[in-house]
Amino acid sequence: MGRLVMKFGGTSVADIERIRNVARHVKREVDAGHEVAVVVSAMAGTTNRLVEWCREASPMHDAREYDAVVASGEQVTAGLLAIALQALGINARSWQGWQLPIKTSDVHGSARILDVNGEELVRRFRERKEVAVVAGFQGIHAETGRITTLGRGGSDTSAVAVAAAIQADRCDIYTDVDGVYTTDPRVVPRARRLDKISFEEMLEMASLGAKVMQVRSIELGMVHQVRMFVRSSFDKPEDIDPHSTPPGTLICDEAEIMEQQVVTGIAFSKDEAQISIRHVQDKPGVAASIFGPLAEANINVDMIVQVVSADGATTDLTFTVPAADYDRAKETIAKARERIGYGGLDSATDVAKISVIGIGMRSHAGVAASAFKALAERGINIRAITTSEIKFSLLIDAAFTELAVRTLHSLYGLDK
Ligand code: ASP
Ligand code: MG
């Protein structure tokens, strides 16, 4: 017997029929003798509609009231699933974030989970064999008692936090794909599903563009060592043997992964913009005068490339920002022009960042060099490069995204 968290995303609970399907997935695990806490998202499309209503009511709305509105989507699914479970003869009870409670910071709209009390859930597993159905995405700020939400995609993070609190053996993430792939299968049809991926690699994949799970959920899983299993919710519950391993991807500690590839996956993002500042004074304090104002404006700078100047007087500096912050970033730099002192600004939004990820890179040399060669052979120009211990990222023209991803996918032996 084990203890499980089962998390279902919006498409998996999109209508009553699918909620009944979810209930049968839960029943299968309960019948196999497991203690189960389910975490649910809002029905597909619901959160978007609620967000839109807030904007319509007033574009400059109070973030506390935004949370009061958007948290309601998960309240509905938690109740509906509890009803569907009861209809199958299963003892089930729904829980809102404030009822457990799931305590969070007071950053309304993207609050961080501080503490989850799982005691009552565990007591009810023991005493009543009761399934807990927890509303994802929401919590409560303890001091003010106000409802908070965790940012879009936040019910993944709720699930991992609940799993840590009740010391679950595993957190199953049921979604509309059957696992984590070496890259997006829509771009590379020969992409393979990974059996296992380490927390660190998954964190990079998610941060760098793979949209499987909320980034914070993986950070939290890594800190608390919560093993997560990404699997499809569309398989028929009756076809799954609860005692065997179904198709899916386990996100776990690297120690659990025996056969380590050098490269595990390739992520990409087209939501990037490049800004180059020309003829910047090459003297101490210049980088601070550029990136200080950007930080104050809450703009996340990603890649930074500075050229070593030939004459010791001026240099060029290139960096990337999220495409959504592009205009603001340019304005911010222009405003600080006097303080920075530069010749001109070049920028581009038709760029993409391709990232190659693998913990095997720690112990293998030349991994990036072979990518440069393969891309050069296809006439793909690299605008900027950054590296870290387990990944490197390349900025290229967006038009070459698919070609670059496919080229690197075969180069590193990831094609199936
Ligand atoms: N319903 C919320 C959203 O759409 C949370 C989630 O689905 O994870 O962002
Ligand atoms: Mg989601």
Tab-separated table of N, CA and C and ligand atoms in Angstrom, residues 7-10 41 152-156 175 211-214, ligand 2:
chain	number	residue	atom	x	y	z
A	7	LYS	N	-2.832	14.415	-9.680
A	7	LYS	CA	-3.197	15.764	-10.116
A	7	LYS	C	-3.774	15.725	-11.533
A	8	PHE	N	-4.905	16.388	-11.716
A	8	PHE	CA	-5.553	16.417	-13.029
A	8	PHE	C	-5.667	17.852	-13.524
A	9	GLY	N	-5.175	18.091	-14.738
A	9	GLY	CA	-5.195	19.428	-15.332
A	9	GLY	C	-6.540	19.745	-15.962
A	10	GLY	N	-6.646	20.960	-16.481
A	10	GLY	CA	-7.912	21.478	-16.982
A	10	GLY	C	-8.573	20.645	-18.070
A	41	SER	N	-7.337	21.064	-11.284
A	41	SER	CA	-7.363	22.390	-11.907
A	41	SER	C	-8.815	22.768	-12.179
A	152	ARG	N	-0.514	31.285	-13.149
A	152	ARG	CA	-1.074	30.363	-14.121
A	152	ARG	C	-0.295	29.045	-14.117
A	153	GLY	N	-1.037	27.979	-14.198
A	153	GLY	CA	-0.422	26.642	-14.148
A	153	GLY	C	-0.107	26.203	-12.722
A	154	GLY	N	-0.586	26.972	-11.733
A	154	GLY	CA	-0.173	26.763	-10.348
A	154	GLY	C	-0.682	25.499	-9.679
A	155	SER	N	-1.652	24.809	-10.265
A	155	SER	CA	-2.115	23.614	-9.553
A	155	SER	C	-1.078	22.491	-9.581
A	156	ASP	N	-0.137	22.537	-10.529
A	156	ASP	CA	0.999	21.594	-10.456
A	156	ASP	C	1.740	21.804	-9.135
A	175	THR	N	-2.184	14.394	-17.442
A	175	THR	CA	-2.339	15.539	-18.327
A	175	THR	C	-2.705	15.067	-19.728
A	211	LYS	N	6.505	23.196	-22.110
A	211	LYS	CA	5.370	23.714	-21.342
A	211	LYS	C	4.635	22.637	-20.546
A	212	VAL	N	5.326	21.587	-20.145
A	212	VAL	CA	4.634	20.491	-19.471
A	212	VAL	C	4.136	20.855	-18.077
A	213	MET	N	4.994	21.502	-17.290
A	213	MET	CA	4.613	21.786	-15.901
A	213	MET	C	5.083	23.163	-15.462
A	214	GLN	N	4.397	23.704	-14.437
A	214	GLN	CA	4.824	25.000	-13.917
A	214	GLN	C	6.229	24.875	-13.313
B	2	MG	MG	-1.445	22.987	-16.339
